[in-house]
Short mmCIF file of C-alpha atoms in Angstrom, two decimals:
data_model
loop_
_atom_site.label_atom_id
_atom_site.label_comp_id
_atom_site.label_asym_id
_atom_site.label_seq_id
_atom_site.Cartn_x
_atom_site.Cartn_y
_atom_site.Cartn_z
CA MET A 150 14.36 -25.91 -45.95
CA SER A 151 17.56 -26.92 -47.76
CA LEU A 152 18.82 -30.46 -47.80
CA ALA A 153 21.88 -29.35 -45.81
CA ALA A 154 19.73 -27.93 -43.03
CA ILE A 155 17.61 -31.06 -42.94
CA GLY A 156 20.75 -33.16 -42.77
CA ILE A 157 22.23 -31.16 -39.92
CA THR A 158 18.98 -31.27 -37.94
CA THR A 159 18.65 -35.00 -38.47
CA LEU A 160 22.26 -35.51 -37.33
CA LEU A 161 21.74 -33.50 -34.14
CA VAL A 162 18.56 -35.39 -33.30
CA LEU A 163 20.29 -38.69 -33.83
CA GLN A 164 23.24 -37.57 -31.69
CA ASN A 165 20.92 -36.43 -28.87
CA GLN A 166 19.05 -39.71 -29.02
CA ALA A 167 22.33 -41.57 -28.95
CA ALA A 168 23.51 -39.61 -25.90
CA THR A 169 20.24 -40.16 -24.08
CA THR A 170 20.31 -43.85 -24.99
CA ARG A 171 23.90 -44.15 -23.74
CA LEU A 172 22.94 -42.41 -20.49
CA ALA A 173 20.04 -44.78 -19.96
CA ALA A 174 22.28 -47.75 -20.71
CA GLN A 175 24.71 -46.62 -18.05
CA ALA A 176 21.89 -46.21 -15.56
CA ARG A 177 20.75 -49.77 -16.16
CA LEU A 178 24.00 -50.92 -14.65
CA LEU A 179 22.78 -49.37 -11.38
CA ASN A 180 19.60 -51.44 -11.28
CA LEU A 181 21.02 -53.38 -8.36
CA SER A 182 21.62 -50.22 -6.33
CA HIS A 183 19.72 -49.74 -3.07
CA ASP A 184 19.13 -46.11 -4.08
CA MET A 185 16.29 -44.92 -6.29
CA ILE A 186 17.82 -43.90 -9.65
CA PHE A 187 16.08 -42.41 -12.64
CA VAL A 188 17.00 -40.36 -15.69
CA ARG A 189 15.01 -37.41 -16.98
CA ASP A 190 15.57 -35.28 -20.02
CA ARG A 191 15.93 -31.52 -19.97
CA GLY A 192 12.17 -31.17 -20.02
CA GLY A 193 11.85 -33.25 -16.85
CA VAL A 194 10.40 -36.32 -18.61
CA ILE A 195 11.48 -39.64 -17.08
CA THR A 196 13.46 -41.81 -19.53
CA PHE A 197 14.81 -44.42 -17.09
CA TRP A 198 13.41 -45.84 -13.80
CA ASN A 199 15.38 -48.44 -11.82
CA LYS A 200 14.09 -51.37 -9.77
CA THR A 201 14.58 -49.68 -6.40
CA ALA A 202 12.56 -46.70 -7.66
CA GLU A 203 9.77 -49.12 -8.61
CA GLN A 204 9.87 -50.76 -5.15
CA THR A 205 10.10 -47.54 -3.15
CA TYR A 206 7.81 -45.18 -5.06
CA GLY A 207 5.30 -47.83 -6.17
CA TRP A 208 5.13 -47.03 -9.91
CA SER A 209 6.33 -49.62 -12.38
CA THR A 210 8.78 -48.67 -15.12
CA GLU A 211 5.99 -48.65 -17.69
CA GLU A 212 3.95 -46.27 -15.50
CA ALA A 213 6.87 -43.93 -14.79
CA LEU A 214 8.45 -43.58 -18.23
CA GLY A 215 7.25 -40.52 -20.09
CA GLN A 216 5.95 -38.84 -16.91
CA LEU A 217 7.15 -35.50 -15.59
CA ALA A 218 9.30 -36.41 -12.57
CA ASP A 219 8.29 -33.52 -10.30
CA LYS A 220 4.61 -33.95 -11.11
CA LEU A 221 4.66 -37.72 -10.63
CA LEU A 222 6.52 -37.58 -7.33
CA ARG A 223 4.96 -34.30 -6.14
CA THR A 224 8.42 -33.15 -5.15
CA SER A 225 8.78 -30.33 -2.60
CA TYR A 226 12.05 -28.39 -2.51
CA SER A 227 13.57 -26.32 0.25
CA ASP A 228 14.60 -23.71 -2.32
CA ARG A 229 13.04 -22.25 -5.48
CA ARG A 230 13.13 -24.66 -8.42
CA GLU A 231 14.62 -22.02 -10.71
CA THR A 232 17.49 -21.45 -8.29
CA ILE A 233 18.22 -25.17 -8.15
CA GLU A 234 18.21 -25.48 -11.97
CA ALA A 235 20.55 -22.52 -12.28
CA SER A 236 22.97 -24.13 -9.79
CA LEU A 237 22.77 -27.41 -11.71
CA LEU A 238 23.60 -25.73 -15.02
CA ASP A 239 26.39 -23.73 -13.40
CA THR A 240 28.17 -26.56 -11.57
CA GLY A 241 26.81 -29.66 -13.23
CA ARG A 242 25.73 -31.07 -9.85
CA TRP A 243 23.20 -30.41 -7.11
CA GLU A 244 22.55 -32.06 -3.76
CA GLY A 245 19.74 -31.41 -1.34
CA ARG A 246 16.94 -32.86 0.76
CA VAL A 247 13.45 -32.99 -0.74
CA GLU A 248 10.08 -34.43 0.14
CA GLN A 249 8.26 -36.72 -2.30
CA ARG A 250 5.15 -38.87 -2.29
CA THR A 251 4.73 -42.49 -3.24
CA LYS A 252 1.97 -43.90 -5.40
CA ALA A 253 0.13 -44.79 -2.16
CA GLY A 254 0.43 -41.20 -0.92
CA ALA A 255 3.10 -41.79 1.74
CA VAL A 256 5.49 -38.90 2.30
CA LEU A 257 9.19 -39.70 1.87
CA THR A 258 12.17 -37.64 2.93
CA VAL A 259 14.87 -38.08 0.30
CA ASP A 260 18.49 -37.05 -0.03
CA ALA A 261 18.79 -36.17 -3.74
CA ARG A 262 21.97 -36.02 -5.83
CA TRP A 263 21.70 -34.75 -9.39
CA ALA A 264 24.33 -35.00 -12.14
CA LEU A 265 23.93 -33.07 -15.39
CA GLN A 266 24.71 -35.16 -18.47
CA HIS A 267 26.04 -33.70 -21.76
CA ASP A 268 26.31 -34.86 -25.32
CA HIS A 269 29.57 -34.98 -27.24
CA LEU A 270 29.23 -31.31 -28.04
CA GLY A 271 28.87 -30.39 -24.35
CA THR A 272 25.20 -29.64 -24.62
CA PRO A 273 23.11 -30.64 -21.53
CA VAL A 274 20.79 -33.46 -22.55
CA GLY A 275 19.55 -34.98 -19.30
CA VAL A 276 19.86 -35.37 -15.56
CA LEU A 277 20.80 -38.51 -13.62
CA GLU A 278 19.01 -38.38 -10.25
CA THR A 279 20.11 -40.62 -7.38
CA HIS A 280 17.78 -40.59 -4.37
CA THR A 281 18.34 -42.12 -0.91
CA ASP A 282 15.29 -42.69 1.30
CA VAL A 283 16.15 -41.18 4.70
CA THR A 284 12.59 -41.05 6.02
CA ASP A 285 13.23 -43.46 8.90
CA ARG A 286 16.57 -41.87 9.73
CA VAL A 287 15.06 -38.38 9.80
CA ALA A 288 12.11 -39.59 11.88
CA ALA A 289 14.47 -41.29 14.33
CA HIS A 290 16.63 -38.19 14.56
CA SER A 291 13.57 -36.00 15.02
CA ALA A 292 12.28 -38.33 17.73
CA LEU A 293 15.69 -38.23 19.41
CA VAL A 294 15.79 -34.44 19.26
CA GLN A 295 12.26 -34.22 20.64
CA SER A 296 13.13 -36.73 23.36
CA GLU A 297 16.22 -34.76 24.31
CA GLN A 298 14.20 -31.55 24.33
CA ARG A 299 11.52 -33.15 26.53
CA TYR A 300 14.21 -34.53 28.82
CA ARG A 301 15.89 -31.14 29.06
CA ARG A 302 12.58 -29.44 29.84
CA MET A 303 11.83 -32.05 32.51
CA PHE A 304 15.43 -31.84 33.77
CA ASP A 305 15.27 -28.06 34.13
CA ALA A 306 11.67 -27.82 35.39
CA SER A 307 11.74 -30.72 37.85
CA ARG A 308 11.33 -29.81 41.50
CA ILE A 309 13.38 -32.91 42.32
CA GLY A 310 17.13 -32.52 42.25
CA VAL A 311 18.70 -34.38 39.32
CA VAL A 312 22.41 -35.06 38.90
CA GLU A 313 24.02 -36.55 35.79
CA GLU A 314 27.19 -38.45 36.59
CA ASP A 315 29.88 -40.39 34.73
CA TRP A 316 30.83 -43.63 36.50
CA SER A 317 33.00 -45.11 33.73
CA GLY A 318 36.12 -44.52 35.81
CA LEU A 319 34.51 -46.42 38.66
CA ARG A 320 33.86 -49.38 36.38
CA THR A 321 37.53 -49.54 35.48
CA ALA A 322 38.57 -49.32 39.13
CA LEU A 323 36.14 -52.05 40.18
CA ASP A 324 37.28 -54.33 37.36
CA SER A 325 40.83 -54.05 38.70
CA LEU A 326 39.85 -55.42 42.11
CA GLN A 327 40.85 -59.00 42.89
CA THR A 328 37.79 -60.12 44.86
CA ASP A 329 37.21 -63.65 43.57
CA GLY A 330 35.38 -65.57 46.28
CA VAL A 331 35.37 -62.52 48.58
CA ASP A 332 32.26 -60.60 49.64
CA LEU A 333 32.57 -57.23 47.90
CA ARG A 334 30.91 -55.26 50.70
CA ASP A 335 33.28 -56.71 53.30
CA HIS A 336 36.24 -56.08 51.01
CA LEU A 337 35.27 -52.44 50.50
CA ALA A 338 34.57 -51.97 54.22
CA ARG A 339 38.11 -53.19 54.94
CA ASN A 340 39.60 -50.90 52.29
CA PRO A 341 38.33 -47.37 53.02
CA ASP A 342 41.14 -45.86 50.93
CA PHE A 343 39.73 -47.53 47.81
CA VAL A 344 36.23 -46.23 48.59
CA ALA A 345 37.61 -42.72 49.11
CA HIS A 346 39.44 -42.99 45.77
CA ALA A 347 36.29 -44.31 44.08
CA ARG A 348 34.27 -41.32 45.32
CA ARG A 349 36.64 -39.05 43.43
CA LEU A 350 36.14 -41.10 40.24
CA ALA A 351 32.37 -40.49 40.09
CA ARG A 352 32.27 -37.29 38.05
CA ILE A 353 29.31 -34.91 37.99
CA THR A 354 28.55 -33.77 34.43
CA ASP A 355 25.36 -31.75 34.95
CA VAL A 356 22.88 -30.73 37.64
CA ASN A 357 19.42 -29.23 37.27
CA PRO A 358 18.28 -25.94 38.89
CA ALA A 359 16.47 -27.75 41.73
CA MET A 360 19.71 -29.48 42.70
CA GLN A 361 21.62 -26.22 42.46
CA LYS A 362 19.16 -24.60 44.87
CA MET A 363 19.27 -27.58 47.23
CA ALA A 364 23.06 -27.37 47.43
CA GLY A 365 23.14 -23.59 47.73
CA ALA A 366 24.77 -22.96 44.34
CA SER A 367 24.05 -20.21 41.82
CA GLY A 368 24.81 -22.34 38.76
CA SER A 369 25.95 -25.75 37.56
CA ALA A 370 29.62 -24.77 37.18
CA ALA A 371 30.23 -25.30 40.90
CA PHE A 372 29.30 -28.98 40.52
CA ILE A 373 31.37 -30.06 37.53
CA GLU A 374 33.68 -32.12 39.68
CA ASN A 375 33.37 -35.43 41.53
CA VAL A 376 30.64 -36.31 44.02
CA ASP A 377 33.11 -36.22 46.91
CA LYS A 378 32.35 -32.58 47.70
CA LEU A 379 28.64 -33.35 48.24
CA LEU A 380 29.17 -36.20 50.72
CA GLY A 381 30.27 -36.08 54.33
CA GLU A 382 33.60 -37.57 55.33
CA ASN A 383 31.98 -40.52 57.15
CA ASP A 384 29.13 -41.03 54.67
CA ARG A 385 28.41 -44.73 54.07
CA SER A 386 25.73 -44.30 51.44
CA PHE A 387 28.31 -44.22 48.64
CA LEU A 388 29.67 -47.63 49.66
CA ASP A 389 26.18 -49.12 49.38
CA ALA A 390 25.72 -47.49 45.96
CA LEU A 391 29.10 -48.78 44.84
CA VAL A 392 28.14 -52.35 45.75
CA ALA A 393 24.83 -52.01 43.89
CA PHE A 394 26.70 -50.71 40.83
CA ALA A 395 29.23 -53.55 40.93
CA GLU A 396 26.48 -56.16 41.30
CA GLY A 397 24.71 -54.90 38.18
CA GLN A 398 21.59 -53.56 39.87
CA ARG A 399 19.43 -51.23 37.78
CA PHE A 400 18.40 -48.98 40.68
CA HIS A 401 19.66 -48.12 44.14
CA GLU A 402 17.87 -46.10 46.81
CA GLY A 403 19.19 -44.66 50.01
CA GLU A 404 19.20 -41.84 52.53
CA THR A 405 22.08 -39.58 53.42
CA ARG A 406 23.01 -36.04 54.39
CA LEU A 407 23.99 -33.79 51.49
CA VAL A 408 26.74 -31.29 52.21
CA ARG A 409 25.77 -27.88 50.81
CA LEU A 410 28.41 -25.53 49.43
CA ASP A 411 28.09 -23.46 52.63
CA GLY A 412 28.85 -26.56 54.73
CA ARG A 413 25.32 -27.08 56.05
CA LYS A 414 24.04 -30.67 55.87
CA VAL A 415 20.64 -31.46 54.38
CA PRO A 416 18.85 -34.82 54.90
CA VAL A 417 17.93 -36.28 51.50
CA LEU A 418 16.49 -39.38 49.89
CA PHE A 419 18.12 -40.43 46.62
CA THR A 420 17.57 -42.91 43.81
CA ILE A 421 20.36 -43.85 41.40
CA THR A 422 19.62 -45.35 37.98
CA PHE A 423 22.34 -47.40 36.31
CA PRO A 424 21.56 -47.70 32.56
CA PRO A 425 22.18 -51.31 31.42
CA GLU A 426 23.10 -50.54 27.80
CA PRO A 427 26.74 -50.25 26.64
CA GLY A 428 28.08 -46.84 27.51
CA GLY A 429 25.46 -46.40 30.21
CA ASP A 430 28.19 -45.83 32.80
CA HIS A 431 28.65 -42.38 31.25
CA ASN A 432 25.06 -41.40 32.01
CA VAL A 433 24.21 -42.38 35.58
CA LEU A 434 21.27 -40.37 36.90
CA VAL A 435 20.76 -39.51 40.57
CA PHE A 436 17.40 -38.16 41.75
CA VAL A 437 17.55 -36.29 45.08
CA VAL A 438 14.70 -35.19 47.37
CA ASP A 439 15.16 -32.81 50.30
CA ILE A 440 13.42 -34.37 53.32
CA THR A 441 14.25 -31.65 55.85
CA GLU A 442 10.59 -30.84 56.51
CA ARG A 443 9.70 -34.52 56.77
CA LYS A 444 12.51 -35.06 59.26
CA GLN A 445 11.34 -32.09 61.30
CA ALA A 446 7.78 -33.43 61.26
CA GLN A 447 9.03 -36.87 62.31
CA ASP A 448 11.03 -35.36 65.16
CA ALA A 449 8.00 -33.36 66.29
CA LEU A 450 5.82 -36.46 66.08
CA LEU A 451 8.31 -38.52 68.08
CA ALA A 452 8.49 -35.78 70.71
CA ALA A 453 4.68 -35.66 70.93
CA GLN A 454 4.52 -39.44 71.20
CA ALA A 455 7.14 -39.39 73.95
CA GLU A 456 5.16 -36.75 75.86
CA LEU A 457 1.97 -38.76 75.46
CA ALA A 458 3.67 -41.96 76.55
CA HIS A 459 5.09 -40.19 79.60
CA ALA A 460 1.64 -38.86 80.49
CA ALA A 461 0.24 -42.37 80.12
CA ARG A 462 2.92 -43.74 82.46
CA VAL A 463 2.08 -41.08 85.03
CA ALA A 464 -1.61 -41.96 84.70
CA THR A 465 -0.82 -45.67 85.08
CA LEU A 466 1.19 -45.07 88.25
CA GLY A 467 -1.66 -42.90 89.50
CA GLU A 468 -3.90 -45.94 89.23
CA LEU A 469 -1.28 -47.95 91.14
CA SER A 470 -0.57 -45.25 93.73
CA ALA A 471 -2.28 -47.02 96.64
CA SER A 472 -0.37 -50.23 95.99
CA ILE A 473 2.88 -48.33 95.52
CA ALA A 474 2.37 -46.46 98.79
CA HIS A 475 1.73 -49.76 100.57
CA GLU A 476 4.79 -51.32 98.96
CA VAL A 477 7.00 -48.42 100.05
CA ASN A 478 5.47 -48.34 103.55
CA GLN A 479 6.39 -52.00 104.18
CA PRO A 480 10.18 -51.53 104.21
CA LEU A 481 9.78 -48.16 105.97
CA ALA A 482 7.74 -49.82 108.72
CA ALA A 483 10.32 -52.59 108.96
CA ILE A 484 13.06 -49.97 109.27
CA VAL A 485 11.20 -48.28 112.15
CA THR A 486 10.61 -51.60 113.91
CA SER A 487 14.24 -52.69 113.55
CA GLY A 488 15.46 -49.26 114.67
CA GLU A 489 13.30 -49.35 117.81
CA ALA A 490 14.54 -52.87 118.58
CA GLY A 491 18.14 -51.73 118.20
CA LEU A 492 17.54 -48.85 120.59
CA ARG A 493 16.13 -51.22 123.18
CA TRP A 494 19.19 -53.47 122.90
CA LEU A 495 21.43 -50.43 123.35
CA ARG A 496 19.50 -49.16 126.44
CA ARG A 497 20.09 -52.35 128.39
CA ASP A 498 22.43 -52.16 131.32
CA VAL A 499 24.72 -54.36 129.29
CA PRO A 500 24.06 -53.47 125.65
CA ASP A 501 23.85 -56.50 123.36
CA LEU A 502 25.96 -55.27 120.46
CA LYS A 503 25.45 -58.48 118.51
CA GLU A 504 21.69 -57.95 118.45
CA VAL A 505 22.22 -54.27 117.65
CA ALA A 506 24.35 -55.26 114.67
CA THR A 507 21.62 -57.64 113.51
CA THR A 508 18.92 -54.98 113.71
CA ILE A 509 21.15 -52.47 111.87
CA GLY A 510 21.58 -55.11 109.16
CA HIS A 511 17.79 -55.34 108.90
CA VAL A 512 17.56 -51.54 108.64
CA VAL A 513 20.11 -51.49 105.80
CA ALA A 514 18.35 -54.32 103.93
CA GLN A 515 14.94 -52.69 104.21
CA GLY A 516 16.41 -49.32 103.22
CA ARG A 517 17.84 -50.88 100.07
CA ARG A 518 14.48 -52.50 99.35
CA ALA A 519 12.74 -49.12 99.66
CA SER A 520 15.42 -47.55 97.46
CA GLU A 521 14.89 -50.20 94.78
CA ILE A 522 11.13 -49.55 94.80
CA VAL A 523 11.63 -45.80 94.46
CA THR A 524 14.28 -46.27 91.75
CA ARG A 525 11.96 -48.56 89.80
CA ILE A 526 9.17 -45.97 89.97
CA ARG A 527 11.47 -43.07 89.08
CA THR A 528 12.83 -44.99 86.11
CA PHE A 529 9.33 -45.74 84.89
CA LEU A 530 8.38 -42.06 85.21
CA LYS A 531 11.60 -40.76 83.66
CA LYS A 532 11.18 -38.52 80.62
CA ALA A 533 13.95 -39.33 78.16
CA SER A 534 14.56 -39.80 74.46
CA PRO A 535 13.86 -43.32 73.15
CA GLN A 536 16.90 -45.58 73.32
CA GLN A 537 17.99 -48.53 71.20
CA ASP A 538 19.62 -50.84 73.73
CA ARG A 539 20.27 -54.56 73.65
CA LEU A 540 17.71 -55.93 76.12
CA GLN A 541 17.03 -59.27 77.75
CA ILE A 542 13.27 -59.61 77.49
CA GLY A 543 13.17 -61.69 80.68
CA GLU A 544 14.50 -58.72 82.65
CA VAL A 545 11.92 -56.39 81.08
CA VAL A 546 9.15 -58.83 82.03
CA GLU A 547 10.47 -59.10 85.59
CA GLU A 548 10.62 -55.32 86.03
CA ALA A 549 7.12 -54.79 84.61
CA THR A 550 5.53 -57.48 86.76
CA ALA A 551 7.24 -56.06 89.87
CA LEU A 552 5.48 -52.73 89.27
CA VAL A 553 1.99 -54.26 89.13
CA ALA A 554 2.29 -57.33 91.38
CA ARG A 555 0.86 -55.72 94.53
CA GLU A 556 -1.99 -53.99 92.66
CA LEU A 557 -3.01 -57.33 91.14
CA ALA A 558 -2.69 -59.10 94.50
CA LYS A 559 -4.94 -56.47 96.12
CA ASP A 560 -7.70 -57.48 93.69
CA ASP A 561 -7.03 -61.20 94.27
CA VAL A 562 -5.58 -61.63 90.78
CA ALA A 563 -3.04 -64.41 90.43
CA LEU A 564 -0.16 -63.56 88.09
CA ILE A 565 1.58 -66.50 86.44
CA VAL A 566 4.78 -65.81 84.50
CA ALA A 567 6.14 -68.51 82.20
CA SER A 568 9.24 -67.32 80.37
CA GLU A 569 11.47 -69.64 78.37
CA HIS A 570 15.08 -69.84 79.50
CA GLY A 571 17.77 -68.23 77.38
CA LEU A 572 15.57 -66.04 75.20
CA PRO A 573 17.55 -64.06 72.61
CA PRO A 574 17.95 -60.32 73.19
CA VAL A 575 15.87 -57.67 71.48
CA ARG A 576 16.89 -54.13 70.58
CA GLY A 577 14.74 -51.31 71.89
CA ASP A 578 13.82 -48.94 74.70
CA ARG A 579 13.50 -50.62 78.10
CA ILE A 580 11.02 -48.11 79.55
CA GLN A 581 8.77 -48.18 76.49
CA LEU A 582 8.55 -51.98 76.50
CA GLN A 583 7.94 -51.96 80.25
CA GLN A 584 5.11 -49.51 79.68
CA VAL A 585 3.50 -51.83 77.12
CA LEU A 586 3.57 -54.80 79.50
CA VAL A 587 2.42 -52.75 82.50
CA ASN A 588 -0.50 -51.39 80.48
CA LEU A 589 -1.55 -54.84 79.29
CA LEU A 590 -1.28 -56.30 82.81
CA VAL A 591 -3.20 -53.43 84.43
CA ASN A 592 -5.93 -53.65 81.77
CA ALA A 593 -6.22 -57.39 82.30
CA GLY A 594 -6.51 -56.95 86.06
CA GLN A 595 -9.14 -54.23 85.72
CA ALA A 596 -11.12 -56.35 83.26
CA MET A 597 -11.53 -59.01 85.97
CA SER A 598 -12.22 -56.60 88.84
CA GLY A 599 -15.34 -57.55 90.77
CA ARG A 600 -15.91 -60.80 88.87
CA PRO A 601 -16.67 -63.93 90.88
CA GLY A 602 -14.46 -66.99 90.65
CA SER A 603 -10.75 -67.26 90.06
CA ARG A 604 -8.93 -64.37 88.49
CA THR A 605 -5.74 -65.25 86.65
CA ILE A 606 -3.34 -63.50 84.31
CA THR A 607 -0.82 -65.66 82.49
CA LEU A 608 2.18 -63.99 80.86
CA ARG A 609 4.23 -66.18 78.54
CA ALA A 610 7.43 -65.31 76.69
CA GLY A 611 9.02 -67.61 74.14
CA ILE A 612 10.53 -68.10 70.71
CA VAL A 613 8.24 -68.11 67.66
CA ASP A 614 10.74 -68.76 64.86
CA SER A 615 14.32 -68.03 63.85
CA GLU A 616 13.69 -64.27 63.81
CA THR A 617 10.88 -63.54 66.27
CA LEU A 618 9.93 -63.98 69.89
CA ALA A 619 6.45 -63.54 71.34
CA ILE A 620 4.89 -62.40 74.60
CA THR A 621 1.26 -63.18 75.38
CA VAL A 622 -0.86 -61.73 78.18
CA GLN A 623 -3.96 -63.85 78.81
CA ASP A 624 -6.68 -63.12 81.36
CA SER A 625 -9.70 -65.05 82.60
CA GLY A 626 -12.01 -62.03 82.40
CA PRO A 627 -15.21 -61.44 80.43
CA GLY A 628 -13.44 -61.02 77.09
CA ILE A 629 -13.98 -58.25 74.56
CA HIS A 630 -17.29 -57.58 72.85
CA PRO A 631 -17.05 -58.37 69.10
CA ASP A 632 -18.28 -54.86 68.22
CA ASP A 633 -15.34 -53.34 70.12
CA MET A 634 -12.61 -55.48 68.52
CA PRO A 635 -12.07 -53.40 65.34
CA ARG A 636 -11.70 -50.17 67.35
CA LEU A 637 -9.75 -51.49 70.30
CA PHE A 638 -6.43 -49.89 69.28
CA ASP A 639 -7.95 -46.64 68.00
CA PRO A 640 -6.91 -43.47 69.85
CA PHE A 641 -9.51 -42.21 72.36
CA PHE A 642 -11.55 -45.42 72.20
CA THR A 643 -12.16 -46.82 75.69
CA THR A 644 -14.53 -49.16 77.47
CA LYS A 645 -13.57 -47.81 80.92
CA ASP A 646 -15.47 -45.11 82.75
CA GLY A 647 -13.27 -42.00 82.75
CA GLY A 648 -10.56 -43.64 80.62
CA MET A 649 -8.54 -41.62 78.06
CA GLY A 650 -8.52 -44.39 75.48
CA MET A 651 -4.82 -43.87 74.67
CA GLY A 652 -3.19 -46.80 76.45
CA LEU A 653 -3.60 -49.49 73.78
CA ALA A 654 -3.01 -47.01 70.96
CA ILE A 655 0.33 -46.07 72.53
CA CYS A 656 1.13 -49.75 73.08
CA ARG A 657 0.59 -50.63 69.41
CA THR A 658 2.58 -47.60 68.19
CA THR A 659 5.44 -48.50 70.54
CA VAL A 660 5.53 -52.15 69.47
CA GLU A 661 5.44 -51.28 65.76
CA ALA A 662 8.25 -48.76 66.28
CA HIS A 663 10.27 -51.72 67.59
CA GLY A 664 9.54 -53.68 64.40
CA GLY A 665 6.91 -55.87 66.06
CA ARG A 666 3.17 -56.40 66.07
CA LEU A 667 0.47 -56.19 68.74
CA SER A 668 -2.86 -57.96 68.26
CA VAL A 669 -5.66 -59.44 70.35
CA THR A 670 -7.93 -62.46 70.29
CA SER A 671 -10.95 -62.90 72.50
CA THR A 672 -13.89 -65.17 73.16
CA PRO A 673 -16.67 -63.38 75.06
CA GLY A 674 -16.99 -64.91 78.50
CA SER A 675 -13.61 -66.66 78.29
CA GLY A 676 -11.11 -63.82 78.54
CA ALA A 677 -8.80 -62.04 76.12
CA THR A 678 -5.25 -62.69 74.94
CA PHE A 679 -2.91 -59.97 73.70
CA HIS A 680 -0.15 -61.18 71.36
CA LEU A 681 3.07 -59.16 71.17
CA THR A 682 5.86 -60.13 68.75
CA LEU A 683 9.33 -58.59 68.54
CA PRO A 684 12.29 -59.30 66.24
CA TYR A 685 15.55 -60.54 67.68
CA SER A 686 18.47 -58.17 67.89
CA GLN A 687 20.47 -58.36 64.64
CA GLU A 688 23.58 -58.97 66.70
CA HIS A 689 22.12 -62.23 68.02
CA ASP A 690 23.05 -65.54 66.41
CA SER A 691 19.82 -67.48 66.53
CA PRO A 692 20.10 -71.18 67.33
#
């Protein structure tokens, strides 16, 4: 080789080394970067390795220098390596996402940016690679995508109706209210126009297929409006939900009647979730369950219970029939006697009209007495839907004891009634509560039938606490056998010959339907005491 050729070759080598050295020197300035930065020559050999690369990949600078970058990092590309190199040579740059492994074997997802470096003659001499670790970001995004996909699958496949709503407009409207020191519920109740306006601010953004079917729609497009179209004009459930939202509650449950697109109303239970995080007002979820079948079953059950209770009342009056007949015969006999006396006064040569008037007065009084007895019996036998009336418990006690007083007296049973004065009212069905007391009194009397010694039933009514009153029926009979106590209120359990075993079961069901409790205590040989508790009417201001 000539000296000129050797000189040229030596010069080129020195220039390449100088360019590579200059490139590495520039890269050292990036040692403080949070990105992994390294330099490789055209053969892929690492010539520079920054501190972040050491920390992230796990190889020290000494271990990395001189290694083939792709082999060391076990880099996986989304495209063919030759294609990437061709693009790099063509444009001088390349960007893409790759997977690499650390010294410990962990897989990293990396956003790579390559810049081709040239010498002073324009010849490519190396590549500056800047890598950003996006493993956590990609994992979080993947988890979010998977979560959204799972949510969408659950949303679409759920048999429960789901509605997505945006309540951000409601938040703004509520914030504008001046309610300092004022009860929000009362304020809203006094301002129905605001509530009506608020209903139109709750926007539906999506509904699942189950909700579409429940509302009689063929797709979600019919719902992308406000919730106003799904609620009846006099619906109060939205007001309750609005208060819960304003008070910062996480959940709210309620029951209402959903208005289908065809106008038919469907009874539903709903749960609203109010996300607590910022921006959660845009993603309020409402879960809706159609309870039509449950309501129908409840109505059928109530009808069956009413029929059974009516049959039990008829059976009870059957047991009292002899006493009732005697009680009705008394005023009828008095009417006959007074009528005959009046006729005698009229048949006198000089009729005594004053005496006639007196006897007619007796006839009227006894007729009214007979009418009251018949009315009381007819009322007790009446078949009607349960009512929720405001009742004075003292009147209920008086009416019940009047029905059984003669039957008890026939068996020499003394009935003592001790009712506190001024008891607060209860809310319920008068006939049902009468039936409970009549049943307990008749049972107590029958329990003492044929027993020697005194026979006494004591009925007490009084206040228990600020929310409850109690009625007790205590007898002096033989008591209840301990083995029978656990089954006493079970349907069809009876200790009477020929009994149906439904009386006490109906009594307990009736009391519990009134929000109360019915229980019993007994000491064998010393009688039994039935304890009945009922809540006051909510309209009553307890002392």
